[in-house]
Amino acid sequence: MGRILCVAEKPSIAKAVAGHLSGGAIRNVRNTGNKYIKNYDFTYRFPRPWGECNVTMTSVVGHTISWDFADGFRKWKDCPPSALFEAATKQFVSPEHKDVAANISSEARNAQALYIWTDCDREGEYIGTEVMDLAKKTNPRIEVKRAKFSNIERAHILHAAQNPGELDECQASAVRARIELDLRIGAAFTRWQTMLLQTVRGLDEQVVSYGSCQFPTLGFVVDRYKKVKNFIPEPFWSIKVLHKRDNINVNFYWDRSSLYDRMAVMIMYERCLAAKFAKVVSVVKKPTSKWKPLPLTTVELQKQGSRFLGLSSQLVMTIAEKLYTQGFISYPRTETDQFDKGMDLQTLVGKQTQSPAWGQFAQDLMAGGFSQPKNGTHNDKAHPPIHPVVYVSPDKLNADERRVYEFVVRRFLACCSKDARGETTTVKLQYGEEGFHTSGLVVLERNYLEVYVYDKWSSSQELPVFTPGETFQPSEATMTEGKTSPPGFLTEPELIALMDANGIGTDATMAEHIAKIIERKYVFARPTGRGGGEFSPSNLGIALVEGYDNIGFDMSLSKPFLRKEMEEKMKKICEGSMTRLDVVNSSIEQYREMFVKASQCSDILKACAQRYLTQA
DNA sequence: GCAAGGTC
């Protein structure tokens, strides 16, 4: 009987796939040198030419191979930073992954074929090539196949095993290009600017790093800070009508909202007063609904975690990973906001019926309240939306874990529920020449709101009865003056939304980039009391952004365009319209020019840092 | 002493 080695990107996928392929009959579970990784032995009938085979299913834990500069370039004093644009690099098994690599190499030794089961995304394709290289070390002639799967439902996994494809070299090349560019550009600029700014007071010991993701992240914070600081309030005027009926004060809002011209508002206001009576033009009742949320993605978890739970995005992710490794929730790094049609959601709902807090709601869903979740527009083809896997009683979790778990569960139950339904009543008034309106809301069916306690939906205004055509003398009409107010500092959910929209980082790394610019002392996080906190740049952070902007580049280092361009080039490698070398060479040339310009204008950057860092 | 990307 032949032997086939299967390798997934992470232990959880190895376990799930082994379970499906073996039909539950795993012969042997072997420990490996790595405490997270198990080798699962079983038999499975693969398609021709292999047929019935002894199978070992195992995994890596993400990347196994590291990249660094070769000897003679690694230490900071080894070479001028500009040499890093073309310095020799080397790849090697990272020390903490020696046991992972050894397991692959030894398991591959007497296998006919290697099936790659890494995630079906770009990084997964590259990790697949790492696995292939490790296997070929001990078995150069091993045949390599790629299983293509987008979820871990049983039928889908069996189909993937029966219909293997090939590793996509283009996607792997794109990642290889990114790795090289991030390393060269990041290290060159980091060493250069750190050493340049070392002499500026207060920076002696500090690493002043540059990275294609951390700088745009910093840029977002500085941008907002400047908007706040440079904001000039503008006065505006408005007309407010208040009418008391049935002991309810009803505010009517001006259809024009407000105007910046005081005299004009004054004239309109006086015409209203002169008319004395207001007339009800229309009373319209309309059914309305508040939509239940979409299935939960990583970005959304981080944003809402910050907004509702008051936890930083990084802490939310750390907790979510822990909940995942304990088997409480599904994989927490996903872009997918649609549940696969075939997924058995009702069973997952059923597991939550034992909760004292939301069990009754889950039971009501089981008893007919269930409604298929809405589909969002994202699908990473690798992981389902984040959802609870089992019920966990609160005493098994600490306070923060409990809140994150609760959020995941409530969100999931909300997705499986129905939209909230209500009715709005809109009253329109004519008063003098001017139109006014108000509206009230009656919630008829709370539905998902019962369990999703984070959403509020209530009437801002309770309405007494108004009849079309009636006239009345308003209790009060006033001309009000206001001032436009500045935006707030950037909050964590806003920053994550900006990074997401501009392609800065991935769902798995955005929180790290934010933590990084705090660690580097480019920005400070201030607690707001409303959770999450808000960011403002340090003097160093402002100096870096301004310093480079003063030098003046075609594309700002602190804006997302450069990163976007790299992303575009990676796509071109994937489509085959550019090669890895095309991309690496052109990008290196681009950054080398910027580096030369920065070196020539280093006084500008230094002066800027001096100005900001030596002031009180 | 550098990056960003996986995963734990």
Coordinates of C-alpha atoms (C1' of nucleotides) in Angstrom, one line a residue:
Chain A
M1 CA 0.0 0.0 0.0
G2 CA 1.3 3.5 -0.9
R3 CA 1.9 6.2 1.6
I4 CA 0.8 9.8 1.3
L5 CA 1.7 12.7 3.5
C6 CA -0.8 15.5 4.0
V7 CA 0.2 18.8 5.5
A8 CA -2.1 21.7 6.6
E9 CA -1.2 25.2 7.6
K10 CA -2.3 24.8 11.2
P11 CA -3.1 22.0 13.6
S12 CA -6.8 22.6 13.7
I13 CA -7.2 22.1 9.9
A14 CA -5.1 18.9 10.1
K15 CA -7.3 17.5 12.8
A16 CA -10.5 18.4 11.0
V17 CA -9.3 17.0 7.6
A18 CA -8.0 13.9 9.2
G19 CA -11.4 13.3 10.8
H20 CA -13.2 13.6 7.5
L21 CA -10.8 11.5 5.4
S22 CA -10.5 8.8 7.9
G23 CA -14.2 8.6 8.4
G24 CA -13.5 8.9 12.1
A25 CA -11.2 5.8 12.1
I26 CA -7.9 7.4 12.9
R27 CA -5.5 4.5 13.6
N28 CA -2.9 6.4 15.5
V29 CA -2.3 9.9 16.9
R30 CA 1.4 10.6 17.3
N31 CA 3.1 13.4 19.1
T32 CA 5.8 15.4 17.4
G33 CA 8.6 17.6 18.6
N34 CA 6.1 20.5 18.5
K35 CA 3.5 20.6 21.3
Y36 CA 0.8 21.9 19.0
I37 CA 1.3 19.5 16.2
K38 CA 0.0 15.9 16.0
N39 CA 0.5 13.3 13.2
Y40 CA -2.7 11.5 12.4
D41 CA -2.3 8.0 10.8
F42 CA -5.2 6.4 8.9
T43 CA -6.1 4.9 5.5
Y44 CA -7.9 6.6 2.7
R45 CA -8.6 5.8 -0.9
F46 CA -7.1 8.6 -3.0
P47 CA -7.8 8.9 -6.7
R48 CA -5.7 7.2 -9.3
P49 CA -2.8 6.4 -9.5
W50 CA -2.6 6.0 -5.7
G51 CA -5.7 4.2 -4.6
E52 CA -6.0 2.9 -1.0
C53 CA -3.1 4.5 1.0
N54 CA -1.6 4.8 4.4
V55 CA -2.0 8.5 5.2
T56 CA -0.3 10.7 7.7
M57 CA -2.0 14.0 8.1
T58 CA 0.0 16.7 9.9
S59 CA 0.6 20.5 9.8
V60 CA 3.0 23.3 10.1
V61 CA 2.2 26.4 12.2
G62 CA 2.2 29.1 9.6
H63 CA 5.5 30.0 8.1
T64 CA 8.4 27.8 8.9
I65 CA 11.1 29.6 6.9
S66 CA 12.6 33.0 7.8
W67 CA 14.4 35.5 5.6
D68 CA 17.2 37.7 6.6
F69 CA 20.3 39.3 5.2
A70 CA 23.4 37.2 4.6
D71 CA 26.5 37.5 6.7
G72 CA 28.2 40.9 6.3
F73 CA 24.8 42.7 6.2
R74 CA 23.0 41.7 9.3
K75 CA 24.6 43.9 11.9
W76 CA 23.8 47.6 11.6
K77 CA 27.5 48.6 11.3
D78 CA 28.2 46.0 8.7
C79 CA 27.3 48.1 5.7
P80 CA 25.6 51.4 4.8
P81 CA 21.8 51.0 4.9
S82 CA 21.6 51.7 1.2
A83 CA 23.5 48.4 0.6
L84 CA 20.4 46.6 1.9
F85 CA 18.6 47.2 -1.4
E86 CA 20.8 44.7 -3.1
A87 CA 22.5 42.8 -0.3
A88 CA 22.5 39.0 -0.4
T89 CA 19.7 37.4 1.6
K90 CA 19.3 33.9 2.9
Q91 CA 16.4 31.8 4.0
F92 CA 16.6 29.4 6.8
V93 CA 14.4 27.3 9.2
S94 CA 13.6 29.7 12.0
P95 CA 15.0 28.4 15.3
E96 CA 11.6 28.1 16.9
H97 CA 10.3 26.0 14.0
K98 CA 13.2 23.4 13.8
D99 CA 10.9 20.7 15.2
V100 CA 8.2 21.6 12.7
A101 CA 10.6 21.3 9.8
A102 CA 12.1 18.1 11.1
N103 CA 8.7 16.5 11.3
I104 CA 7.9 17.3 7.7
S105 CA 11.2 16.1 6.4
S106 CA 11.1 12.8 8.3
E107 CA 7.4 12.1 7.5
A108 CA 8.1 12.8 3.8
R109 CA 10.9 10.3 3.6
N110 CA 9.0 7.2 2.6
A111 CA 5.9 8.9 1.0
Q112 CA 5.0 8.6 -2.7
A113 CA 3.1 11.9 -2.6
L114 CA 2.7 15.1 -0.7
Y115 CA -0.8 16.7 -0.5
I116 CA -0.7 20.3 0.5
W117 CA -3.7 21.4 2.6
T118 CA -2.6 24.9 3.5
D119 CA -5.2 27.7 3.4
C120 CA -6.3 28.6 -0.1
D121 CA -5.0 32.1 -0.1
R122 CA -1.8 33.8 -1.2
E123 CA 0.2 33.2 2.0
G124 CA -1.1 29.6 2.0
E125 CA 0.2 29.0 -1.5
Y126 CA 3.6 30.3 -0.4
I127 CA 3.6 28.2 2.8
G128 CA 2.8 25.3 0.6
T129 CA 6.0 25.8 -1.3
E130 CA 7.9 25.9 2.1
V131 CA 6.4 22.5 2.9
M132 CA 7.3 21.2 -0.5
D133 CA 10.9 22.3 -0.1
L134 CA 11.1 20.7 3.3
A135 CA 9.7 17.4 2.0
K136 CA 12.0 17.4 -1.0
K137 CA 15.0 17.6 1.3
T138 CA 14.6 14.0 2.3
N139 CA 12.6 12.9 -0.7
P140 CA 13.4 14.8 -3.9
R141 CA 11.2 12.7 -6.1
I142 CA 8.0 13.0 -4.0
E143 CA 5.0 14.0 -6.1
V144 CA 3.3 17.2 -4.9
K145 CA -0.4 17.9 -5.1
R146 CA -2.6 20.7 -3.8
A147 CA -5.9 20.2 -2.2
K148 CA -8.3 23.0 -3.0
F149 CA -10.9 23.7 -0.3
S150 CA -12.8 26.8 0.9
N151 CA -14.4 25.4 4.1
I152 CA -14.0 22.3 6.2
E153 CA -17.4 20.7 5.6
R154 CA -17.1 16.9 5.1
A155 CA -18.3 16.6 1.6
H156 CA -16.2 19.6 0.4
I157 CA -13.1 18.1 2.0
L158 CA -13.7 14.7 0.4
H159 CA -14.1 16.4 -3.0
A160 CA -10.9 18.3 -2.5
A161 CA -9.1 15.0 -1.7
Q162 CA -10.5 13.4 -4.9
N163 CA -9.7 16.4 -7.2
P164 CA -6.3 17.7 -6.4
G165 CA -4.6 20.5 -8.3
E166 CA -1.2 22.0 -8.4
L167 CA 0.5 24.6 -6.2
D168 CA 0.0 28.0 -7.8
E169 CA 3.5 29.2 -8.4
C170 CA 2.4 32.7 -9.3
Q171 CA 0.7 33.3 -6.0
A172 CA 3.7 32.0 -4.1
S173 CA 6.0 34.3 -6.2
A174 CA 3.9 37.2 -5.3
V175 CA 4.4 36.5 -1.6
R176 CA 8.1 35.9 -2.1
A177 CA 8.3 39.4 -3.7
R178 CA 6.4 41.0 -0.8
I179 CA 8.7 39.3 1.7
E180 CA 11.8 40.5 0.0
L181 CA 10.6 44.1 -0.5
D182 CA 9.3 44.5 3.0
L183 CA 12.6 43.2 4.4
R184 CA 14.9 45.3 2.2
I185 CA 12.9 48.6 2.3
G186 CA 12.0 48.2 6.0
A187 CA 15.5 47.5 7.1
A188 CA 17.2 50.1 4.9
F189 CA 14.9 53.0 6.0
T190 CA 14.8 51.9 9.6
R191 CA 18.5 51.7 10.0
W192 CA 19.0 55.0 8.1
Q193 CA 16.5 57.1 10.0
T194 CA 17.3 55.6 13.4
M195 CA 21.0 56.5 13.0
L196 CA 20.2 59.9 11.5
L197 CA 17.9 60.8 14.4
Q198 CA 20.1 59.3 17.1
T199 CA 21.7 62.6 17.9
V200 CA 18.4 64.4 18.4
R201 CA 17.7 64.9 22.1
G202 CA 15.6 62.1 23.6
L203 CA 16.1 59.6 20.7
D204 CA 19.5 58.2 21.7
E205 CA 18.3 54.6 22.4
Q206 CA 15.2 54.4 20.4
V207 CA 14.6 52.4 17.2
V208 CA 12.8 54.7 14.7
S209 CA 11.4 52.0 12.4
Y210 CA 9.9 52.4 8.9
G211 CA 7.5 49.8 7.6
S212 CA 5.1 49.9 4.6
C213 CA 2.2 49.3 7.0
Q214 CA 3.2 51.1 10.2
F215 CA 3.9 54.4 8.4
P216 CA 0.5 54.7 6.7
T217 CA -1.1 53.7 10.0
L218 CA 0.8 56.5 11.7
G219 CA -0.2 58.8 8.8
F220 CA -3.9 58.2 9.5
V221 CA -3.4 59.3 13.1
V222 CA -1.5 62.4 12.2
D223 CA -4.0 63.3 9.5
R224 CA -6.9 63.3 11.9
Y225 CA -4.8 65.1 14.5
K226 CA -4.1 67.9 12.1
K227 CA -7.8 68.2 11.1
V228 CA -8.7 68.6 14.8
K229 CA -6.0 71.1 15.4
N230 CA -6.5 73.2 12.3
F231 CA -10.3 73.2 12.6
I232 CA -11.9 76.6 12.5
P233 CA -15.4 76.6 13.9
E234 CA -18.0 78.3 11.8
P235 CA -21.2 79.7 13.3
F236 CA -24.5 78.7 11.9
W237 CA -28.1 79.5 12.6
S238 CA -31.3 77.5 12.6
I239 CA -34.9 77.7 13.6
K240 CA -36.4 75.3 16.1
V241 CA -40.1 74.8 16.7
L242 CA -41.4 73.2 19.8
H243 CA -45.0 72.2 20.4
K244 CA -46.4 70.8 23.6
R245 CA -49.4 68.4 23.2
D246 CA -50.8 65.8 25.6
N247 CA -48.0 66.8 27.9
I248 CA -45.4 65.7 25.4
N249 CA -42.8 68.2 24.1
V250 CA -42.4 67.7 20.3
N251 CA -39.4 69.2 18.6
F252 CA -39.8 70.0 14.9
Y253 CA -36.7 70.3 12.8
W254 CA -36.2 72.8 10.1
D255 CA -36.1 71.2 6.6
R256 CA -33.1 73.4 5.7
S257 CA -31.4 72.2 8.8
S258 CA -29.2 75.3 9.2
L259 CA -27.6 78.1 7.3
Y260 CA -24.4 80.0 7.6
D261 CA -26.1 83.4 6.9
R262 CA -27.5 85.0 10.1
M263 CA -29.5 87.7 8.3
A264 CA -31.2 85.3 6.0
V265 CA -32.2 83.0 8.9
M266 CA -33.5 86.1 10.8
I267 CA -35.8 87.1 7.9
M268 CA -37.1 83.5 7.5
Y269 CA -37.6 83.3 11.2
E270 CA -39.6 86.5 11.4
R271 CA -41.9 85.3 8.6
C272 CA -42.6 82.2 10.6
L273 CA -43.5 84.3 13.6
A274 CA -45.7 86.6 11.5
A275 CA -47.6 83.6 10.2
K276 CA -48.5 82.7 13.8
F277 CA -50.1 79.3 12.9
A278 CA -48.4 76.2 11.7
K279 CA -50.2 73.8 9.5
V280 CA -49.8 70.0 9.5
V281 CA -49.0 69.2 5.8
S282 CA -48.8 65.4 6.2
V283 CA -48.7 62.6 8.6
V284 CA -47.1 59.5 7.1
K285 CA -46.8 56.1 8.8
K286 CA -44.3 53.7 7.3
P287 CA -43.2 50.2 8.2
T288 CA -39.5 50.2 8.9
S289 CA -37.0 47.6 10.0
K290 CA -33.6 47.6 11.5
W291 CA -31.4 45.0 9.9
K292 CA -29.7 42.3 11.9
P293 CA -25.9 42.3 11.7
L294 CA -23.9 40.5 9.1
P295 CA -21.9 37.3 10.1
L296 CA -18.8 38.2 12.0
T297 CA -15.4 38.9 10.4
T298 CA -12.1 39.6 12.2
V299 CA -12.1 43.3 11.3
E300 CA -15.7 43.6 12.6
L301 CA -14.8 41.8 15.8
Q302 CA -11.9 44.1 16.4
K303 CA -14.0 47.2 15.7
Q304 CA -16.9 46.2 17.8
G305 CA -14.7 44.8 20.5
S306 CA -13.1 48.2 20.8
R307 CA -16.5 50.0 20.6
F308 CA -18.7 47.9 22.9
L309 CA -16.3 46.0 25.1
G310 CA -13.7 48.7 25.6
L311 CA -10.8 46.3 24.7
S312 CA -8.0 47.2 22.4
S313 CA -8.0 45.4 19.1
Q314 CA -4.9 43.5 20.0
L315 CA -6.4 42.3 23.3
V316 CA -9.5 41.2 21.5
M317 CA -7.5 39.1 19.1
T318 CA -5.4 37.6 21.8
I319 CA -8.5 36.5 23.6
A320 CA -10.2 35.3 20.5
E321 CA -7.2 33.1 19.7
K322 CA -7.3 31.6 23.1
L323 CA -11.0 30.9 22.8
Y324 CA -10.3 29.3 19.4
T325 CA -7.4 27.1 20.6
Q326 CA -9.7 25.8 23.4
G327 CA -12.3 24.9 20.9
F328 CA -14.9 27.4 22.1
I329 CA -15.2 29.5 18.9
S330 CA -14.3 29.0 15.3
Y331 CA -11.1 30.3 13.6
P332 CA -10.9 34.0 14.5
R333 CA -9.0 35.3 11.4
T334 CA -11.5 35.4 8.6
E335 CA -12.6 37.9 6.0
T336 CA -15.8 35.9 5.3
D337 CA -19.1 37.5 6.1
Q338 CA -21.3 34.8 4.6
F339 CA -22.2 31.4 6.0
D340 CA -21.9 28.5 3.6
K341 CA -25.3 27.2 2.5
G342 CA -24.5 23.7 3.7
M343 CA -23.5 24.7 7.2
D344 CA -25.6 23.3 10.0
L345 CA -26.3 26.5 11.9
Q346 CA -29.3 25.2 13.8
T347 CA -27.2 22.7 15.7
L348 CA -24.8 25.5 16.7
V349 CA -27.8 27.5 17.9
G350 CA -29.0 24.5 19.8
K351 CA -25.8 24.3 21.8
Q352 CA -26.5 27.7 23.2
T353 CA -29.9 26.8 24.7
Q354 CA -28.3 25.9 28.0
S355 CA -27.2 29.4 28.8
P356 CA -29.0 31.2 31.6
A357 CA -28.4 34.5 29.8
W358 CA -29.3 33.8 26.1
G359 CA -30.5 30.2 26.3
Q360 CA -34.2 31.2 26.1
F361 CA -33.5 33.3 23.0
A362 CA -31.7 30.3 21.4
Q363 CA -34.6 28.1 22.3
D364 CA -37.0 30.5 20.6
L365 CA -34.9 30.3 17.5
M366 CA -35.0 26.5 17.5
A367 CA -38.8 26.7 17.9
G368 CA -39.3 28.6 14.6
G369 CA -37.7 31.9 15.1
F370 CA -34.6 30.9 13.0
S371 CA -33.9 32.9 9.9
Q372 CA -30.9 32.3 7.5
P373 CA -28.2 34.9 8.1
K374 CA -27.7 37.6 5.6
N375 CA -24.8 37.3 3.2
G376 CA -22.1 40.0 3.1
T377 CA -19.9 40.6 0.1
H378 CA -16.6 39.1 1.5
N379 CA -15.4 35.6 1.2
D380 CA -11.8 34.6 1.7
K381 CA -12.6 31.0 0.6
A382 CA -10.7 29.7 3.5
H383 CA -12.7 30.2 6.7
P384 CA -16.3 30.7 7.7
P385 CA -17.5 33.7 9.7
I386 CA -16.5 33.7 13.4
H387 CA -19.1 31.7 15.4
P388 CA -19.4 29.8 18.7
V389 CA -18.6 26.1 18.4
V390 CA -19.8 25.0 21.8
Y391 CA -21.5 26.5 24.9
V392 CA -19.1 27.5 27.5
S393 CA -20.3 28.3 31.0
P394 CA -19.1 31.7 32.3
D395 CA -17.1 30.2 35.3
K396 CA -14.6 28.7 32.8
L397 CA -13.6 32.1 31.5
N398 CA -12.1 35.2 33.0
A399 CA -13.9 38.5 32.8
D400 CA -12.5 39.7 29.4
E401 CA -12.8 36.3 27.8
R402 CA -16.4 36.1 29.0
R403 CA -17.2 39.3 27.3
V404 CA -15.5 38.4 24.0
Y405 CA -17.2 35.0 24.0
E406 CA -20.5 36.5 24.8
F407 CA -20.1 39.0 22.0
V408 CA -19.4 36.2 19.5
V409 CA -22.4 34.2 20.7
R410 CA -24.8 37.1 20.7
R411 CA -23.6 38.2 17.3
F412 CA -24.1 34.7 16.0
L413 CA -27.6 34.4 17.5
A414 CA -28.5 37.8 16.1
C415 CA -27.4 36.7 12.6
C416 CA -29.7 33.7 12.9
S417 CA -32.6 35.8 14.0
K418 CA -35.0 38.2 12.2
D419 CA -34.6 41.9 11.6
A420 CA -36.3 44.1 14.1
R421 CA -39.5 45.7 12.8
G422 CA -41.1 48.9 13.6
E423 CA -43.2 51.8 12.3
T424 CA -42.1 55.4 11.8
T425 CA -44.5 58.3 11.8
T426 CA -43.3 61.4 10.1
V427 CA -45.1 64.7 10.6
K428 CA -44.5 67.6 8.2
L429 CA -45.3 71.2 9.1
Q430 CA -45.6 74.4 7.1
Y431 CA -44.9 77.4 9.2
G432 CA -44.8 80.7 7.3
E433 CA -42.8 80.0 4.2
E434 CA -40.7 77.3 5.9
G435 CA -41.0 73.5 6.2
F436 CA -40.4 71.5 9.4
H437 CA -40.6 67.9 10.3
T438 CA -40.4 65.4 13.1
S439 CA -40.7 61.7 13.3
G440 CA -41.3 59.0 15.9
L441 CA -40.7 55.4 16.0
V442 CA -42.7 52.5 17.5
V443 CA -40.8 49.2 17.8
L444 CA -43.2 46.4 17.0
E445 CA -40.9 43.4 17.1
R446 CA -37.5 43.5 18.7
N447 CA -36.4 40.1 17.3
Y448 CA -32.6 40.2 17.1
L449 CA -32.3 43.2 19.3
E450 CA -33.4 41.0 22.3
V451 CA -30.1 39.1 22.1
Y452 CA -27.8 41.7 20.4
V453 CA -27.7 44.1 23.3
Y454 CA -25.1 46.2 21.6
D455 CA -27.5 47.7 19.1
K456 CA -30.0 50.3 20.3
W457 CA -33.2 51.2 18.4
S458 CA -35.6 53.4 20.1
S459 CA -37.5 56.5 19.3
S460 CA -35.8 59.8 19.9
Q461 CA -39.2 61.3 20.0
E462 CA -42.5 60.1 21.3
L463 CA -45.3 61.5 19.2
P464 CA -48.8 62.6 20.2
V465 CA -51.5 62.5 17.5
F466 CA -51.4 65.1 14.7
T467 CA -54.0 65.3 11.9
P468 CA -53.3 66.4 8.4
G469 CA -54.7 69.8 7.6
E470 CA -54.9 70.9 11.3
T471 CA -53.4 74.2 12.3
F472 CA -51.9 75.2 15.7
Q473 CA -49.9 77.9 17.3
P474 CA -46.5 76.4 18.2
S475 CA -45.7 76.7 21.9
E476 CA -42.3 78.0 21.1
A477 CA -40.3 79.0 18.0
T478 CA -36.7 80.1 18.5
M479 CA -33.8 81.1 16.3
T480 CA -30.8 79.1 17.5
E481 CA -27.1 79.7 17.0
G482 CA -24.5 77.0 16.9
K483 CA -20.9 76.4 15.9
T484 CA -19.5 73.6 13.7
S485 CA -17.5 71.4 15.9
P486 CA -14.1 69.7 15.1
P487 CA -14.0 66.0 14.5
G488 CA -12.7 63.9 17.5
F489 CA -9.3 62.2 17.6
L490 CA -9.1 59.0 15.7
T491 CA -10.7 56.1 17.6
E492 CA -9.5 52.5 17.3
P493 CA -12.5 51.3 15.3
E494 CA -12.1 54.2 13.0
L495 CA -8.4 53.5 12.5
I496 CA -9.1 49.8 11.8
A497 CA -11.8 50.8 9.3
L498 CA -9.3 53.1 7.5
M499 CA -6.6 50.4 7.4
D500 CA -9.2 47.9 6.1
A501 CA -10.5 50.3 3.4
N502 CA -6.9 51.2 2.3
G503 CA -5.5 47.7 2.4
I504 CA -3.0 48.4 5.2
G505 CA -2.2 45.1 6.8
T506 CA -4.4 42.0 6.9
D507 CA -7.1 41.0 9.3
A508 CA -4.5 39.1 11.3
T509 CA -2.0 42.0 11.5
M510 CA -3.8 45.3 11.7
A511 CA -3.9 45.1 15.5
E512 CA -0.1 44.4 15.5
H513 CA 0.6 47.5 13.4
I514 CA -1.4 49.7 15.8
A515 CA 0.5 48.2 18.8
K516 CA 3.8 48.7 16.9
I517 CA 3.4 52.4 16.4
I518 CA 2.5 52.8 20.1
E519 CA 5.5 50.7 21.1
R520 CA 7.7 52.9 18.8
K521 CA 6.2 56.0 20.6
Y522 CA 4.8 57.4 17.4
V523 CA 1.4 57.6 18.9
F524 CA -0.3 57.5 22.3
A525 CA -3.6 55.8 23.1
R526 CA -5.8 57.8 25.4
P527 CA -8.7 56.0 27.1
T528 CA -12.0 57.7 26.4
G529 CA -14.2 55.9 28.9
R530 CA -16.3 54.9 25.9
G531 CA -14.1 52.0 25.3
G532 CA -11.2 51.4 22.9
G533 CA -9.6 54.8 23.3
E534 CA -8.4 57.4 20.9
F535 CA -5.1 58.1 19.3
S536 CA -3.0 61.2 19.0
P537 CA 0.5 61.4 17.6
S538 CA 3.6 62.1 19.6
N539 CA 5.9 64.9 18.6
L540 CA 8.1 62.2 17.1
G541 CA 5.2 60.8 15.1
I542 CA 4.3 64.3 13.7
A543 CA 7.9 65.1 13.0
L544 CA 8.4 61.9 10.9
V545 CA 5.3 62.5 8.8
E546 CA 6.0 66.2 8.4
G547 CA 9.8 65.7 7.9
Y548 CA 9.3 63.3 4.9
D549 CA 6.4 65.5 3.6
N550 CA 8.7 68.5 3.7
I551 CA 11.3 66.6 1.7
G552 CA 8.5 66.0 -0.8
F553 CA 8.1 62.7 -2.6
D554 CA 5.9 61.8 -5.5
M555 CA 4.1 59.4 -3.2
S556 CA 4.1 60.1 0.5
L557 CA 5.7 57.5 2.8
S558 CA 2.9 58.1 5.3
K559 CA 0.0 57.6 2.9
P560 CA -1.4 54.2 1.8
F561 CA -0.6 54.7 -1.9
L562 CA 2.8 53.0 -1.9
R563 CA 1.4 50.0 -0.1
K564 CA -1.5 49.9 -2.5
E565 CA 0.9 49.9 -5.5
M566 CA 2.7 47.0 -4.0
E567 CA -0.6 45.1 -3.6
E568 CA -1.4 45.9 -7.3
K569 CA 1.9 44.5 -8.4
M570 CA 1.4 41.4 -6.4
K571 CA -2.0 40.9 -8.2
K572 CA -0.1 41.2 -11.5
I573 CA 2.2 38.5 -10.5
C574 CA -0.8 36.3 -9.6
E575 CA -2.3 37.0 -13.0
G576 CA 1.0 36.3 -14.8
S577 CA 1.3 39.8 -16.3
M578 CA 4.5 40.6 -14.2
T579 CA 7.2 38.3 -12.9
R580 CA 8.5 38.4 -9.4
L581 CA 11.8 39.8 -10.6
D582 CA 10.0 42.6 -12.6
V583 CA 8.2 43.6 -9.4
V584 CA 11.1 43.4 -7.1
N585 CA 13.5 45.2 -9.4
S586 CA 11.0 48.0 -10.2
S587 CA 10.0 48.5 -6.6
I588 CA 13.6 48.5 -5.4
E589 CA 14.5 51.1 -8.0
Q590 CA 11.6 53.2 -6.9
Y591 CA 12.5 53.1 -3.2
R592 CA 16.2 53.5 -3.9
E593 CA 15.4 56.8 -5.6
M594 CA 13.4 57.8 -2.6
F595 CA 16.2 56.7 -0.3
V596 CA 18.7 58.8 -2.2
K597 CA 16.5 61.8 -2.0
A598 CA 15.9 61.3 1.7
S599 CA 19.7 61.1 2.3
Q600 CA 20.3 64.2 0.3
C601 CA 17.6 66.1 2.2
S602 CA 18.4 64.5 5.6
D603 CA 18.8 68.0 7.1
I604 CA 15.1 68.7 6.5
L605 CA 14.0 65.6 8.4
K606 CA 16.5 66.2 11.2
A607 CA 15.5 69.8 11.6
C608 CA 11.9 68.8 11.8
A609 CA 12.6 66.3 14.5
Q610 CA 14.7 68.8 16.3
R611 CA 11.9 71.4 16.2
Y612 CA 9.3 69.0 17.5
L613 CA 11.4 67.1 20.1
T614 CA 13.3 70.0 21.7
Q615 CA 10.2 72.0 22.4
A616 CA 8.9 71.7 26.0
Chain B
dG1 C1' 18.4 47.0 17.3
dC2 C1' 15.3 46.6 11.1
dA3 C1' 9.6 44.6 7.9
dA4 C1' 5.1 42.1 7.3
dG5 C1' 3.1 37.8 7.0
dG6 C1' 1.6 33.3 8.9
dT7 C1' 0.2 30.8 13.7
dC8 C1' 0.5 29.4 19.0

